[in-house]
Short mmCIF file of N, CA and C in Angstrom, two decimals:
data_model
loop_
_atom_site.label_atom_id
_atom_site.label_comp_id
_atom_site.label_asym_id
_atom_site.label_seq_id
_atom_site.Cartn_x
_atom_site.Cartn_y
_atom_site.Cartn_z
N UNK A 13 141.66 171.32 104.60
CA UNK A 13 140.39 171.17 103.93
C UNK A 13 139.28 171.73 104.83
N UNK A 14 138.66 172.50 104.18
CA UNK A 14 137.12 173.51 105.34
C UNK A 14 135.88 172.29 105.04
N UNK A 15 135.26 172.03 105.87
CA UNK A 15 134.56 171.22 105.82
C UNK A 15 132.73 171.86 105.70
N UNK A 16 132.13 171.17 105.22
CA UNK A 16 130.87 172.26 104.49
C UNK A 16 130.50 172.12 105.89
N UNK A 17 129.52 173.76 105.87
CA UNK A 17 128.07 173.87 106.66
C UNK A 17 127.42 173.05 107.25
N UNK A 18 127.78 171.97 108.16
CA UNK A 18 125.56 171.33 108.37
C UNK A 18 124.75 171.42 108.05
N UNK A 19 123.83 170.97 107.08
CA UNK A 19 122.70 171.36 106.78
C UNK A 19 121.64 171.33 107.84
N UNK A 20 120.14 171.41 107.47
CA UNK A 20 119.01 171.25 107.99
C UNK A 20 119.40 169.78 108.65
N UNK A 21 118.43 169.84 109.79
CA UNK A 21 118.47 168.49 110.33
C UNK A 21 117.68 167.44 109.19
N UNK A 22 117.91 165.98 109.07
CA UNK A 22 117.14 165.55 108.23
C UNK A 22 115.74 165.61 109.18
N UNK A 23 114.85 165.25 107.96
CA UNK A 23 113.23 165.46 107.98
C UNK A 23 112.96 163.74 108.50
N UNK A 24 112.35 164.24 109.51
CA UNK A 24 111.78 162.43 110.21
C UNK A 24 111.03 162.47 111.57
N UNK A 25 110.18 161.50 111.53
CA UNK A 25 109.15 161.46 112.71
C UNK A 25 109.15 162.31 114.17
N UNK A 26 110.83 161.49 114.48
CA UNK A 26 111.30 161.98 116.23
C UNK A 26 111.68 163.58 115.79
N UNK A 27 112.09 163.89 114.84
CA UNK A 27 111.79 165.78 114.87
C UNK A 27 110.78 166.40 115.00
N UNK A 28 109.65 166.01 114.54
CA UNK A 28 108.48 166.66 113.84
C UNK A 28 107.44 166.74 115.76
N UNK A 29 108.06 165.42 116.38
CA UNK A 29 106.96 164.61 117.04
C UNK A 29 108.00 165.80 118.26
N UNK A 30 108.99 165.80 118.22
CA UNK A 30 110.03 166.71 119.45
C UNK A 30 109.21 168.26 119.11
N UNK A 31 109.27 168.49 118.28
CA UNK A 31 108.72 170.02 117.58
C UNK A 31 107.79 170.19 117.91
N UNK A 32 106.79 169.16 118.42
CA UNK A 32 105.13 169.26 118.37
C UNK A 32 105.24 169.25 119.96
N UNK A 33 106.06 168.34 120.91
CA UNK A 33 106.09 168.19 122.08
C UNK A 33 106.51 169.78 123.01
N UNK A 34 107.69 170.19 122.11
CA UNK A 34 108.28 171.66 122.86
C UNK A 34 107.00 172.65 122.37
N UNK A 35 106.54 172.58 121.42
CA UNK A 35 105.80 173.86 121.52
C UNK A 35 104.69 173.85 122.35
N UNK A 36 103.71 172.16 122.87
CA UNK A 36 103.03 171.85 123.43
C UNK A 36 103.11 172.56 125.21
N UNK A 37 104.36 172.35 125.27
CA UNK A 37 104.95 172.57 126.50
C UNK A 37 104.96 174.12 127.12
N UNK A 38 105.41 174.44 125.68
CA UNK A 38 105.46 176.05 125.85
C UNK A 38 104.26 176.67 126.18
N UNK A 39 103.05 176.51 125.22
CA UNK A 39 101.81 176.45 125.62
C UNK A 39 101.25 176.61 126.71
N UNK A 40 101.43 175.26 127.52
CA UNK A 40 101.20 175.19 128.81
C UNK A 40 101.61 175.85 129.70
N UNK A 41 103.21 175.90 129.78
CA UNK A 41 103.80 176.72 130.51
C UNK A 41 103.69 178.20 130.45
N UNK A 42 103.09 178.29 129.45
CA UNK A 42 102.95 180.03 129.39
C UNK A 42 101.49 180.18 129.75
N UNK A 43 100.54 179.36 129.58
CA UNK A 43 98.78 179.77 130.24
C UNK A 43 99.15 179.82 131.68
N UNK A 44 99.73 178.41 132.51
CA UNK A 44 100.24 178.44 133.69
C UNK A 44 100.42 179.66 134.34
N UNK A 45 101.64 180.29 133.81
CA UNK A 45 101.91 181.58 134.38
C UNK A 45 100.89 182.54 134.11
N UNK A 46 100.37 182.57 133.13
CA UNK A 46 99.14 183.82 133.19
C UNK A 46 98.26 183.02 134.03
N UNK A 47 98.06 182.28 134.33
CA UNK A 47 97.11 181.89 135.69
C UNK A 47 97.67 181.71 136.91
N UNK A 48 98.62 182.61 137.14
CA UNK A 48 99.21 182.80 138.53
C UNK A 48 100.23 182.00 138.88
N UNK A 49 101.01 180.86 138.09
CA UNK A 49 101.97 179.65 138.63
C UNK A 49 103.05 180.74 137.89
N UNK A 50 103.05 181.23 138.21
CA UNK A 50 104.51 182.36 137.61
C UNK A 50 105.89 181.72 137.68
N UNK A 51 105.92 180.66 138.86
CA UNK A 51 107.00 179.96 139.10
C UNK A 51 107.54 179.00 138.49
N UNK A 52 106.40 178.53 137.35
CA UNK A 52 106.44 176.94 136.74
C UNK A 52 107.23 177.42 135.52
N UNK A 53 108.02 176.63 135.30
CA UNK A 53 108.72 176.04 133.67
C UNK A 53 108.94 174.68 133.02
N UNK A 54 109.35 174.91 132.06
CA UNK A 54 108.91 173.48 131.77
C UNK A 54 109.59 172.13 132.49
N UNK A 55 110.84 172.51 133.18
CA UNK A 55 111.28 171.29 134.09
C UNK A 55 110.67 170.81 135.57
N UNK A 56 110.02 171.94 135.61
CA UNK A 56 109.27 172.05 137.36
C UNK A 56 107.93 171.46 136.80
N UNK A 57 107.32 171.61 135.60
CA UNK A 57 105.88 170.89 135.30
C UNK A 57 106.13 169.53 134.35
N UNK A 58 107.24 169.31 134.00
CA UNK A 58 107.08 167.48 133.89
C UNK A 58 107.43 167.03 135.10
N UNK A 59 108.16 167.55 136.41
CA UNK A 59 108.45 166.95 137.33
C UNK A 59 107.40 166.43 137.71
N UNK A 60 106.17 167.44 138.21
CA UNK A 60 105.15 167.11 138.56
C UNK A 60 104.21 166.53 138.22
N UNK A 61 104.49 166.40 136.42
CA UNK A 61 103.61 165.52 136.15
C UNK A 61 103.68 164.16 136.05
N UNK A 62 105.29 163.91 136.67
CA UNK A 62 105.88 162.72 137.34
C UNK A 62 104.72 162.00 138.40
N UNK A 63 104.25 162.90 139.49
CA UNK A 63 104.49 162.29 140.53
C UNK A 63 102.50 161.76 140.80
N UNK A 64 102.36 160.78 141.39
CA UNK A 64 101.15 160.19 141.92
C UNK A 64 100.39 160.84 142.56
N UNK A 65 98.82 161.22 141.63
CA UNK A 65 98.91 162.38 142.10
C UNK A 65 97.68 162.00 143.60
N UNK A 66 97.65 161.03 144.00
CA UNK A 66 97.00 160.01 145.01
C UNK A 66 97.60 159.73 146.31
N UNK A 67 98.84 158.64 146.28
CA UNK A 67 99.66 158.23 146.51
C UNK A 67 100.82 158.86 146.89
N UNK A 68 101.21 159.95 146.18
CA UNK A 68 102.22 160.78 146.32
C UNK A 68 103.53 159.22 145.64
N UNK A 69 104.95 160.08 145.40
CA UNK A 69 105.68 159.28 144.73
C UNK A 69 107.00 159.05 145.67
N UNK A 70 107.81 158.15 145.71
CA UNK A 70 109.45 158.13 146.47
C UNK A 70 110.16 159.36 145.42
N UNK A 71 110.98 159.31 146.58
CA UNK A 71 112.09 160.00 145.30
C UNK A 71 112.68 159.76 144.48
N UNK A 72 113.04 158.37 145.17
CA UNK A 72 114.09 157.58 143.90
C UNK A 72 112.90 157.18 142.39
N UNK A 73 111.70 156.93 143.20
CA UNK A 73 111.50 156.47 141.88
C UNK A 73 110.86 157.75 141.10
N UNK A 74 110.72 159.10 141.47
CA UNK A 74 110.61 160.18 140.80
C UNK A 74 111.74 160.25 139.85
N UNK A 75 112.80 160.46 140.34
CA UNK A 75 114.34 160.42 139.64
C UNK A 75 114.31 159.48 138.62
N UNK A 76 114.15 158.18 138.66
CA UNK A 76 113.96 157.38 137.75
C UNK A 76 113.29 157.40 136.77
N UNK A 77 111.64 157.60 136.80
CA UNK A 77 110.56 158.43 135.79
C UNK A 77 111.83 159.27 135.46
N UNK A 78 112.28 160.71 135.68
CA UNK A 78 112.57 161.57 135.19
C UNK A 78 113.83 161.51 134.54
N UNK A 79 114.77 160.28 134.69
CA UNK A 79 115.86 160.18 134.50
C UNK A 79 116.91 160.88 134.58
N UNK A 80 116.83 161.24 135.92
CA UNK A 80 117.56 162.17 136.90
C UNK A 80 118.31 162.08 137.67
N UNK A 81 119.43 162.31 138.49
CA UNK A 81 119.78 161.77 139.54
C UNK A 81 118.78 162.03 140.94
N UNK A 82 118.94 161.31 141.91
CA UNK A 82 118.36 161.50 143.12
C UNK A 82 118.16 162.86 143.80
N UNK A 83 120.03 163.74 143.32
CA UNK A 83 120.06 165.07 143.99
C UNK A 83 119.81 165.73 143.10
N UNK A 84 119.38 165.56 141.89
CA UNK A 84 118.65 166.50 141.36
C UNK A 84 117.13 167.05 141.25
N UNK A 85 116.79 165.41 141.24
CA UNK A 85 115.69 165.46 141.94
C UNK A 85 115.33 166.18 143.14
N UNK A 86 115.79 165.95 144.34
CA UNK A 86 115.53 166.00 145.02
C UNK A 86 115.75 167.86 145.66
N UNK A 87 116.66 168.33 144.40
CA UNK A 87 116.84 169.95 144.94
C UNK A 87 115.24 170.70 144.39
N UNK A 88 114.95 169.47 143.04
CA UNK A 88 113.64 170.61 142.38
C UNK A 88 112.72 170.30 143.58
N UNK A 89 112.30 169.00 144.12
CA UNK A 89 111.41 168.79 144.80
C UNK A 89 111.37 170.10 146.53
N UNK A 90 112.92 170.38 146.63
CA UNK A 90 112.41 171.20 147.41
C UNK A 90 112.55 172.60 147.41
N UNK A 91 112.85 172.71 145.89
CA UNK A 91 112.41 174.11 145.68
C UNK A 91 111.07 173.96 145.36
N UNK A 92 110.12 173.00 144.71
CA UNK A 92 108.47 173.10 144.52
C UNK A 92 108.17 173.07 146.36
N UNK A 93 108.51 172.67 146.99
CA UNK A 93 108.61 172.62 148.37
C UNK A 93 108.07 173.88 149.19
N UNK A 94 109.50 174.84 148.94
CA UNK A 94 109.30 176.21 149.33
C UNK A 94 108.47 176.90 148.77
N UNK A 95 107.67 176.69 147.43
CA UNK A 95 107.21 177.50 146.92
C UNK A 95 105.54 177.47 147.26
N UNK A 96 105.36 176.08 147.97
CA UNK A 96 104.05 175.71 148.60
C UNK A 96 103.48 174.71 147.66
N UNK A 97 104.18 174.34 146.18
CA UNK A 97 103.25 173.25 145.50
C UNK A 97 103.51 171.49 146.07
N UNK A 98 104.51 171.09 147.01
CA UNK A 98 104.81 169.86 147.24
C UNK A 98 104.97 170.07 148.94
N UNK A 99 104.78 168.92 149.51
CA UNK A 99 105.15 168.77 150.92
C UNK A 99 105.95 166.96 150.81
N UNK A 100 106.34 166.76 152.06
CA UNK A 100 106.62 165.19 152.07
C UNK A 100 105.86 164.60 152.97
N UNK A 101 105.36 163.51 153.15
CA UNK A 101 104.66 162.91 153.88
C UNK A 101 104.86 161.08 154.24
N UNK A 102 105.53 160.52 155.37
CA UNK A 102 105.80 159.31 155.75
C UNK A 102 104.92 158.64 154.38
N UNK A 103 106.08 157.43 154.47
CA UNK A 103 105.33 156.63 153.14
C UNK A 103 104.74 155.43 154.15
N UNK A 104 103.59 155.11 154.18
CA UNK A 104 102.99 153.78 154.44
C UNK A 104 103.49 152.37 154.87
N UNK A 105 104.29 152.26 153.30
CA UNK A 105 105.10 150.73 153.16
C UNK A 105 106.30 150.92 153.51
N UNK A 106 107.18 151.96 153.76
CA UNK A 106 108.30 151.86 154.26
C UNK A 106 108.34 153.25 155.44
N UNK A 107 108.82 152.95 156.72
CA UNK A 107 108.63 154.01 157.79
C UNK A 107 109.94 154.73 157.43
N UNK A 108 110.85 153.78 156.73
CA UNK A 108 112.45 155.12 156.64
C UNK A 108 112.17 155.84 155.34
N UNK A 109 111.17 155.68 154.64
CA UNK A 109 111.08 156.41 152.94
C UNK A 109 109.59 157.60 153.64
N UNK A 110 110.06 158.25 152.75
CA UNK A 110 108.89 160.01 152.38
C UNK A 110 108.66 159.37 150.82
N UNK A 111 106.87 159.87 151.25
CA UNK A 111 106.75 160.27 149.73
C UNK A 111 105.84 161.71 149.34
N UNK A 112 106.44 161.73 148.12
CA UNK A 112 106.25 163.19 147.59
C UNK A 112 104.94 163.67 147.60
N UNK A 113 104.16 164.57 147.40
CA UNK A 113 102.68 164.81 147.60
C UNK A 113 101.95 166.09 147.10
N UNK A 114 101.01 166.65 146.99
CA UNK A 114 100.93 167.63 146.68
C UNK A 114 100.67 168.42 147.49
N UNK A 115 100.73 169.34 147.82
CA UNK A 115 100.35 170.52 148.72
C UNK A 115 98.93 171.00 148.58
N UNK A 116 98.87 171.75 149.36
CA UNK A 116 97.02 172.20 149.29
C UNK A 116 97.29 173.26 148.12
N UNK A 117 98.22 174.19 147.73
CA UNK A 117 98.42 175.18 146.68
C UNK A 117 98.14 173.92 145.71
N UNK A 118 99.58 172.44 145.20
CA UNK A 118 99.45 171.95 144.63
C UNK A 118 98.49 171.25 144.14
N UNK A 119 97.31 170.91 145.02
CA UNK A 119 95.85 170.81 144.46
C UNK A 119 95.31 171.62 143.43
N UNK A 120 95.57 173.39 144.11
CA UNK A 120 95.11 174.00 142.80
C UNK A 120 95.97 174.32 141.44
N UNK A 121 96.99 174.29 141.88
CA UNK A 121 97.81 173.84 140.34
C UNK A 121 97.17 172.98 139.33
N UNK A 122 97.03 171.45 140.21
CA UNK A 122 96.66 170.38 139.50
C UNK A 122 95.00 171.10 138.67
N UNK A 123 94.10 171.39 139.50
CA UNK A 123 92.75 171.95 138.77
C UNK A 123 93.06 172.68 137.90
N UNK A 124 94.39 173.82 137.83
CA UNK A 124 94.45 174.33 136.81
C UNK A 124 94.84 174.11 135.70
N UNK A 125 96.26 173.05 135.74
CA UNK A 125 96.64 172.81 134.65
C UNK A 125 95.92 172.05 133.77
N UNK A 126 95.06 171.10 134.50
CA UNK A 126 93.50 169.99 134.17
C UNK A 126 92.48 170.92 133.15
N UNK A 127 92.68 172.26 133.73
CA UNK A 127 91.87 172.74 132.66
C UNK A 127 92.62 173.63 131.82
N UNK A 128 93.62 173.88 131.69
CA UNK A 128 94.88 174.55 130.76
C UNK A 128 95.01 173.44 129.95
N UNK A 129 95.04 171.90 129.92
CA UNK A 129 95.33 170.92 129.10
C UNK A 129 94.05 171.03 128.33
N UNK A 130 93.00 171.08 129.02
CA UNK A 130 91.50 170.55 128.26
C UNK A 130 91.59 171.67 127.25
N UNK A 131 91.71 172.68 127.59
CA UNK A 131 91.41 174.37 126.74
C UNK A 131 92.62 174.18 125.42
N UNK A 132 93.58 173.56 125.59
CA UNK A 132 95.02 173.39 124.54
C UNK A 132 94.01 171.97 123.56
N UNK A 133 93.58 171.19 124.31
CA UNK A 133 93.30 169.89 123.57
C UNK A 133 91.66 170.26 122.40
N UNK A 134 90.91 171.42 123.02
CA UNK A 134 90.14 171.97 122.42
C UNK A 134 90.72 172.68 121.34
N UNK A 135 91.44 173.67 121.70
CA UNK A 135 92.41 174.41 120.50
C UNK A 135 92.48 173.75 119.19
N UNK A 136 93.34 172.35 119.83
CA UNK A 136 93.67 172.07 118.78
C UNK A 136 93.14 170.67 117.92
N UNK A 137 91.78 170.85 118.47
CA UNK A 137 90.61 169.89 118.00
C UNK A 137 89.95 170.93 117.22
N UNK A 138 90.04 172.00 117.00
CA UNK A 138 89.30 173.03 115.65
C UNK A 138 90.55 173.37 114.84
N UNK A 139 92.12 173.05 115.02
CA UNK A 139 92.57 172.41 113.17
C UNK A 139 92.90 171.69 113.47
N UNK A 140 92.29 170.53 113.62
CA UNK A 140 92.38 169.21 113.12
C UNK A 140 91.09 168.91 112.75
N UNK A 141 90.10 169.71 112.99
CA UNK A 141 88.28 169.74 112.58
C UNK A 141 88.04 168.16 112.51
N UNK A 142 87.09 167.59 112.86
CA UNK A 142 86.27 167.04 113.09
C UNK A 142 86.82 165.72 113.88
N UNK A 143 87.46 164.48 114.12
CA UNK A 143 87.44 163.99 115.06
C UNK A 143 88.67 163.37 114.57
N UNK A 144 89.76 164.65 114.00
CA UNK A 144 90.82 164.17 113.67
C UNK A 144 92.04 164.36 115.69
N UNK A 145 91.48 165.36 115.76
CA UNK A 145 92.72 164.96 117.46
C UNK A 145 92.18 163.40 117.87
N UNK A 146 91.21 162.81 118.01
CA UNK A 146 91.34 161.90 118.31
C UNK A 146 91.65 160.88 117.27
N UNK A 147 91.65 160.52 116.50
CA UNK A 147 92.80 159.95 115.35
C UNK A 147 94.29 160.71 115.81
N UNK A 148 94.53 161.25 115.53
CA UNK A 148 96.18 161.24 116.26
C UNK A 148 96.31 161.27 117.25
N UNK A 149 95.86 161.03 118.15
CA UNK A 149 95.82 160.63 120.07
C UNK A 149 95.95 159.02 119.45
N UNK A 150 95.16 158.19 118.84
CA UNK A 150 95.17 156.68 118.77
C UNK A 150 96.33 156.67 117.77
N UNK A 151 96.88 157.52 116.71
CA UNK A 151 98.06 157.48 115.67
C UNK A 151 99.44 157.15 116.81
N UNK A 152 99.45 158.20 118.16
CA UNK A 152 100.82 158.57 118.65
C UNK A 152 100.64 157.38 119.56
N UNK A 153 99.57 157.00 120.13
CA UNK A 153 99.87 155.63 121.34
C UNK A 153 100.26 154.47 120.38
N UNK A 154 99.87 154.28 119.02
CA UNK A 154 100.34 153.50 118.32
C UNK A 154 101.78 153.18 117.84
N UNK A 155 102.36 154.47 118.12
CA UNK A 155 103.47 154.95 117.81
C UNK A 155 104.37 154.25 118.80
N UNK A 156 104.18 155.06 120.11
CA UNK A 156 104.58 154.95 121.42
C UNK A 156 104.84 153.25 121.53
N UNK A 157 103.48 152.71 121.29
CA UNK A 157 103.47 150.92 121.46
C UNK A 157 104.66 150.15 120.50
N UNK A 158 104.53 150.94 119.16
CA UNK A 158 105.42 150.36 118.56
C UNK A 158 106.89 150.20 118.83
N UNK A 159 107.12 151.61 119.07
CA UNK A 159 108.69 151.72 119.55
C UNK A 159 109.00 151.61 121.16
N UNK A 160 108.11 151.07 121.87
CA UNK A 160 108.28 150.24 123.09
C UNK A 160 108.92 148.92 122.92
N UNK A 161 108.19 148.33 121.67
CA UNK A 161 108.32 146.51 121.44
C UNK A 161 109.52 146.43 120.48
N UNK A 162 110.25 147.70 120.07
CA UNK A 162 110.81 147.57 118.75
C UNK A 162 112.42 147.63 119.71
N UNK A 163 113.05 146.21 118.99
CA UNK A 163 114.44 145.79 119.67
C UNK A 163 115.51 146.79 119.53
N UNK A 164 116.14 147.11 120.22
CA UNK A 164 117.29 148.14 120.49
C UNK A 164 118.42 148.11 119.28
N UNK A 165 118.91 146.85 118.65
CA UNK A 165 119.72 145.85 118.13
C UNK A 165 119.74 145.70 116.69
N UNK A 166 119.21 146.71 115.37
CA UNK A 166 118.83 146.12 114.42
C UNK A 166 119.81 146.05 113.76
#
């Protein structure tokens, strides 16, 4: 017996909301590189947008945010390393732990992407015209809250 085709994925929120997230990404990652981060993709810029950008972060708990292993973590961190956007620096509260940090390049990353986000969030505040991005900024944290509290178990 041949078993039919797959259709279309069905039509529902976590598609629409994944669809809106990758192209978001793409976005970014592609102004990035026309502003000189030629190096960034999209796994090297959620890493970073992992990490504290104050404080600097552990590794383990980078890995964790990212839901990663440690050595995976820990190979991107030092390839952003070599590339001049991260350094390590003694952590405070523990003398045997490093934490992650930004580099003086990684400063200007951070200014840039700060204004690569603002310029995307403008974009797309003229179609959504008039003070609809912020109605779906309060729609998706609503979202987010909901399916935080919502039991694993139904």
């Amino acid at each position: 017996m041949i078993q039919d085709e797959p259709g279309p994925p069905p039509a529902h929120i976590g598609w629409a909301l994944w669809a809106a997230l990758e192209a978001w990404m793409d976005c970014f990652v592609r102004d990035l590189r026309a502003a000189g981060f030629t190096e960034i993709t999209v796994a090297r810029a959620r890493l970073l947008g992992h990490l504290d950008r104050r404080a600097g972060t552990r590794l383990v708990d980078l890995a964790a945010a990212m839901d990663v292993s440690k050595q995976s973590a820990a190979q991107m961190v030092d390839d952003l390393t070599a590339l001049g956007l991260l350094t390590r620096q003694p952590d405070p509260l523990d003398a045997r732990a490093k934490r992650i940090v930004f580099a003086p390049r990684g400063r200007r990353f951070l200014a840039e992407a700060d204004r690569i986000k603002r310029r995307i969030d403008e974009d797309l505040a003229e179609a959504l015209t008039g003070s609809g991005l912020e109605r779906l900024g309060d729609t998706l944290d609503r979202l987010r809250d909901r399916l935080s509290e919502r039991p694993h178990d139904r």
